[in-house]
XYZ file of N, CA and C in Angstrom:
384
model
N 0.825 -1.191 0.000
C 0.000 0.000 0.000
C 0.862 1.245 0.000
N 0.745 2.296 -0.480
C 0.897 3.923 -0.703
C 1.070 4.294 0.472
N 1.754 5.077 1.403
C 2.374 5.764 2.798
C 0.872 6.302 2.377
N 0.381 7.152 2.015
C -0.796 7.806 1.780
C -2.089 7.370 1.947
N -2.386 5.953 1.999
C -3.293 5.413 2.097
C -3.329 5.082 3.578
N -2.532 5.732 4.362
C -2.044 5.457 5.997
C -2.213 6.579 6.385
N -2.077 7.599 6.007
C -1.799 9.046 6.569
C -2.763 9.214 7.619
N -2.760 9.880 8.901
C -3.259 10.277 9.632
C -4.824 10.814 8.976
N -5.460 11.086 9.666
C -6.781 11.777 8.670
C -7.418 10.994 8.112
N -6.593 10.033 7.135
C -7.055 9.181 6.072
C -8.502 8.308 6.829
N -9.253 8.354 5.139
C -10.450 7.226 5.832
C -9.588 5.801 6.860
N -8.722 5.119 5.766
C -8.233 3.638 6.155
C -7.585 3.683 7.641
N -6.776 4.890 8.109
C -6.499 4.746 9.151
C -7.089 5.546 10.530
N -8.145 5.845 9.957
C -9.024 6.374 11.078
C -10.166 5.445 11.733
N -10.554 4.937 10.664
C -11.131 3.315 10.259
C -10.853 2.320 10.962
N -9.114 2.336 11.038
C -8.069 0.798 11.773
C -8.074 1.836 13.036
N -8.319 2.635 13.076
C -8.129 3.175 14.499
C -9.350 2.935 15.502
N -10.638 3.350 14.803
C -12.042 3.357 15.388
C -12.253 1.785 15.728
N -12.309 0.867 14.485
C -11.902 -0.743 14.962
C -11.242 -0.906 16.068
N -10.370 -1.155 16.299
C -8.900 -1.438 16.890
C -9.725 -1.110 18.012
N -10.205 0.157 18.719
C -11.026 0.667 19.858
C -12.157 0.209 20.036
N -12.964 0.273 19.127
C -14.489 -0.529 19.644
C -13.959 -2.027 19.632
N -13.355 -2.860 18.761
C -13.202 -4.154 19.037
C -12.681 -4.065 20.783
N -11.855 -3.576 21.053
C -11.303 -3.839 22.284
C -12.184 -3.599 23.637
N -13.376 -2.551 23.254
C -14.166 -2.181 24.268
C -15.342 -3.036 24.031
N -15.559 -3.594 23.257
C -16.595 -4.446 23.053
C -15.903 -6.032 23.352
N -14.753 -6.090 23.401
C -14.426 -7.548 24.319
C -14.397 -7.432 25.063
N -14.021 -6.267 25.704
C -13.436 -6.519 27.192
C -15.022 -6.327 28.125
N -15.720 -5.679 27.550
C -17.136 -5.616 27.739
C -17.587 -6.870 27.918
N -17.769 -7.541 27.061
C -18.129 -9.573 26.829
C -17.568 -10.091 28.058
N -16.268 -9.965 27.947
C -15.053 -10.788 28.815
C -15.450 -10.639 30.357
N -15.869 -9.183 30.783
C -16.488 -8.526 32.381
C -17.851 -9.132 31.962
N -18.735 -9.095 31.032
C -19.837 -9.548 31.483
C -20.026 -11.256 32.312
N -19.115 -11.582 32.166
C -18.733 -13.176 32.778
C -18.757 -13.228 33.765
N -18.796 -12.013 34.565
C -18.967 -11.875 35.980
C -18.008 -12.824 37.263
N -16.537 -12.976 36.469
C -15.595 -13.613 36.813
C -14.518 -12.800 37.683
N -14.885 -13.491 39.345
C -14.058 -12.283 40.201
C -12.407 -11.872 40.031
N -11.805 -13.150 39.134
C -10.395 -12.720 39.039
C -10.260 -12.415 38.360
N -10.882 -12.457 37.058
C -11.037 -11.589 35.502
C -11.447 -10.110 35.980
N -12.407 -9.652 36.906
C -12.428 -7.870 37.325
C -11.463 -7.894 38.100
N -10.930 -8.334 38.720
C -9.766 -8.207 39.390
C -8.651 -7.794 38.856
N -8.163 -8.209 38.107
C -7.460 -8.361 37.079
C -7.384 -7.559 35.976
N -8.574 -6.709 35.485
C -8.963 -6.008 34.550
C -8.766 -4.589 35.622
N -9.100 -4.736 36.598
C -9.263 -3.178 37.765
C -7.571 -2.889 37.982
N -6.892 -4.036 37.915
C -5.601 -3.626 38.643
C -4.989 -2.743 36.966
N -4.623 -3.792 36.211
C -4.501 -3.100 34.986
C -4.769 -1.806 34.251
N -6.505 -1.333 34.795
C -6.497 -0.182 34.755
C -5.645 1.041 35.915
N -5.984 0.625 37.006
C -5.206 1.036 38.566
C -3.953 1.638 38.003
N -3.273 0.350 37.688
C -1.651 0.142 37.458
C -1.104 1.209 36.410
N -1.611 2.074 35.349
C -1.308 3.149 34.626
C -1.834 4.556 35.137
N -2.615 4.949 36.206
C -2.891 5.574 36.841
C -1.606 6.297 37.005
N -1.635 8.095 37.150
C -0.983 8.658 37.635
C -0.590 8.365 39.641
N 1.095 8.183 39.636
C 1.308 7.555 40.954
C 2.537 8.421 40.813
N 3.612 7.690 41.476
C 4.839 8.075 41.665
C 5.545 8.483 40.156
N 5.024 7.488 39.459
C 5.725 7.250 37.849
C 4.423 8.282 37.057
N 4.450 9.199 36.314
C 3.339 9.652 35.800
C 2.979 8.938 34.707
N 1.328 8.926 33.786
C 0.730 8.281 33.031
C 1.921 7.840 31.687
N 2.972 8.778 31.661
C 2.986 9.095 30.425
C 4.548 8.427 30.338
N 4.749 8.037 31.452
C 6.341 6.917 31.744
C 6.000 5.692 31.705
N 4.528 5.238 32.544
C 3.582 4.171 32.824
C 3.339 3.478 31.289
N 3.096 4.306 30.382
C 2.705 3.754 29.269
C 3.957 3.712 27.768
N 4.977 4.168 28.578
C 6.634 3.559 27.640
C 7.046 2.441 28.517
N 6.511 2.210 29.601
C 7.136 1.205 30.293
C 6.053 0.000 29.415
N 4.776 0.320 29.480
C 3.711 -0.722 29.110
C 4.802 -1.238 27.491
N 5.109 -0.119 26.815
C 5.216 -0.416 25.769
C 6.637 -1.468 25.285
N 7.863 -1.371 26.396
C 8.931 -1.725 26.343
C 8.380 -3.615 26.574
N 7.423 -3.510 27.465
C 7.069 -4.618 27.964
C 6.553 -5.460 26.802
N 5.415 -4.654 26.216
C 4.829 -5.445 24.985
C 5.524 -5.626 24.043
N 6.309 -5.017 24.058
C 7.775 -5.070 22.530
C 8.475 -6.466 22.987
N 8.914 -6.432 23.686
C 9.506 -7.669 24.446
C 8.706 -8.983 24.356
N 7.757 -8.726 24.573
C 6.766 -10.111 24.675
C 6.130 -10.272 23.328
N 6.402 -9.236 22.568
C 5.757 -9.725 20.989
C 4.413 -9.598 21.145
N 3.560 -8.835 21.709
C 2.135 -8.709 21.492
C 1.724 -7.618 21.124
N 1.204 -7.977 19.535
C 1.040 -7.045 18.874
C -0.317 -5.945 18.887
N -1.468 -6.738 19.423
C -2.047 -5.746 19.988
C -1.910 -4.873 21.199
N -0.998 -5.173 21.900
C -0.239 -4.752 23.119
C 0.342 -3.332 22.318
N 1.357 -3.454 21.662
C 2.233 -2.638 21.161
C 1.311 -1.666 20.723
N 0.501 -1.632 19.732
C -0.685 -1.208 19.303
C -1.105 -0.204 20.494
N -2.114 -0.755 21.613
C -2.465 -0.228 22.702
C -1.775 0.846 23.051
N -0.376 0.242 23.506
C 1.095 1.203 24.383
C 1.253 2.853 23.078
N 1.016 2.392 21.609
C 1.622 3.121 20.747
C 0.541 4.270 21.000
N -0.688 4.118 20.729
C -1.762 5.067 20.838
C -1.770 5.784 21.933
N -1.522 5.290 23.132
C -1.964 5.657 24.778
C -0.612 7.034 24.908
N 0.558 6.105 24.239
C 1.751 6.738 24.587
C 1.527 8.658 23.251
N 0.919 8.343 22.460
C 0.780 9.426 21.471
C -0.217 10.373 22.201
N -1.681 9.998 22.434
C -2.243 10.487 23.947
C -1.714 11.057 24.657
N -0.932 10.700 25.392
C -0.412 11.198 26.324
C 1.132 12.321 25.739
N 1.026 12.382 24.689
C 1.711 13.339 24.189
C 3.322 13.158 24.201
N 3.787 11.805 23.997
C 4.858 11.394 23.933
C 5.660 11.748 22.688
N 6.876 12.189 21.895
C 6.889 12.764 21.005
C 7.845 10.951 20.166
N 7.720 11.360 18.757
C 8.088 10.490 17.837
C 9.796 10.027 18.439
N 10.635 10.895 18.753
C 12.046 10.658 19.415
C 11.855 9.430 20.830
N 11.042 10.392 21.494
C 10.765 9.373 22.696
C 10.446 7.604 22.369
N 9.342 7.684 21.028
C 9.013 6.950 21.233
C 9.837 5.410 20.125
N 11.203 6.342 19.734
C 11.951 5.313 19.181
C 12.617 4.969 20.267
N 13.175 5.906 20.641
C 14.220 5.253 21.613
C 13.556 4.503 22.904
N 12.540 4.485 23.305
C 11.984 3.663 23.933
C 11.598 2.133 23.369
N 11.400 2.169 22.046
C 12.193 0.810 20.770
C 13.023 0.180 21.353
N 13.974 1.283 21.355
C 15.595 1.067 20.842
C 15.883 -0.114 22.327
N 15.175 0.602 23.441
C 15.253 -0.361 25.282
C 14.347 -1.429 24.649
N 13.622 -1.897 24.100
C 13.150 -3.044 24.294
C 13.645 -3.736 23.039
N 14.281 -3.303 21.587
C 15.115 -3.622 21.019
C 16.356 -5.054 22.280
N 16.962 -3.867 22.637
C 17.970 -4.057 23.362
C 17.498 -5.263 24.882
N 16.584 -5.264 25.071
C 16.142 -6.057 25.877
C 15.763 -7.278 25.393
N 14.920 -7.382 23.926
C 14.610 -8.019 23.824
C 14.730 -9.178 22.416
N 16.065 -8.387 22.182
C 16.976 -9.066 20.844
C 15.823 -8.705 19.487
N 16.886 -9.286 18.339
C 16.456 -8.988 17.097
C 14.937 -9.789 16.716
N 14.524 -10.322 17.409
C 13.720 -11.457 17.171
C 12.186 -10.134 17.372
N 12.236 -9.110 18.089
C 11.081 -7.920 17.954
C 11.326 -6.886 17.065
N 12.205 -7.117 16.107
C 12.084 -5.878 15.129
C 11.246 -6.347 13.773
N 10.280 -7.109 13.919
C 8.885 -7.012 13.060
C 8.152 -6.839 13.692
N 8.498 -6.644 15.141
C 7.148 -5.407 15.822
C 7.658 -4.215 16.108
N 8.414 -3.737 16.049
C 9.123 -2.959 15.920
C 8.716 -2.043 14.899
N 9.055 -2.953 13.110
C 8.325 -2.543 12.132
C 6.220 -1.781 12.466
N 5.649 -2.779 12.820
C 4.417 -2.598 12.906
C 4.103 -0.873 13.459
N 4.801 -1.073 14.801
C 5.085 -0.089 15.695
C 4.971 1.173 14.852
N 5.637 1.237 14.348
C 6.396 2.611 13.672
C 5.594 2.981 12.287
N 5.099 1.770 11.726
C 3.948 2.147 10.707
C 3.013 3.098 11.324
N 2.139 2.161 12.704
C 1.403 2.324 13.622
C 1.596 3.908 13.755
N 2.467 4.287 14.296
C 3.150 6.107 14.424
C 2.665 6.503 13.305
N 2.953 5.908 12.189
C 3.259 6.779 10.887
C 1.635 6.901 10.582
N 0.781 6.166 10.545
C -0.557 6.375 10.695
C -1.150 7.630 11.482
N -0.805 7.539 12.740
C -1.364 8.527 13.872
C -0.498 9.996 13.589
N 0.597 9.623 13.076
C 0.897 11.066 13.072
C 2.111 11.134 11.626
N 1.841 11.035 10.792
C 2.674 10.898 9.218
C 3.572 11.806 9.678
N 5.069 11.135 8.583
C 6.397 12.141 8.806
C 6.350 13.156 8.140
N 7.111 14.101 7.920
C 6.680 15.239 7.094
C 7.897 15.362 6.024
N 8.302 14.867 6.338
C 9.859 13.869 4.836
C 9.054 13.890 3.572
């Protein structure tokens, strides 16, 4: 596909964006309706756990992201990439925060890595 057919704005990636969000709020919706005490448990701490604390939202969610880079979960990465743009993390930050889970987590995450950085290039196109 065309860098253009990605661009921020664009129908296609406003589209993979609106998806990407209702799919996730509409499982996790399903998943709590199960009325499963260690599944809200579990779902409460997770939310809890990015909460402004000692570490603010916006460290909380490069840490989320180093984590998901590492573990290869690509809707993870996804999640961390958006939350971390949210929260107003800038394109520098958010390589070199790569570059630590690169480095943590060997060559075997730089096709999420790749994704990652499309992912950016969607939410906020380079100006190259």
């Amino acid at each position: 596909m065309a860098h253009d057919e990605h661009a921020s704005g664009s129908p296609d990636a406003a589209t993979r964006l609106a998806e990407f969000r209702s799919f996730r709020e509409r499982m996790n919706k399903r998943i709590l309706e199960a009325d499963n005490l260690e599944i809200r448990r579990f779902f409460a701490l997770d939310d809890r756990v990015y909460q402004d604390g000692a570490l603010d939202r916006r460290t909380k969610e490069l840490l989320g992201l180093v984590a998901s880079l590492v573990l290869r979960c690509d809707d993870c990465i996804s999640y961390h990439v958006i939350r971390c743009r949210e929260e107003g993390v800038s394109e520098e930050a958010l390589l070199e925060t790569l570059s630590i889970g690169l480095v943590v987590g060997g060559s075997i995450v730089i096709p999420h890595m790749r994704r990652a950085v499309a992912l950016m290039d969607e939410l906020d196109p380079p100006t190259t």
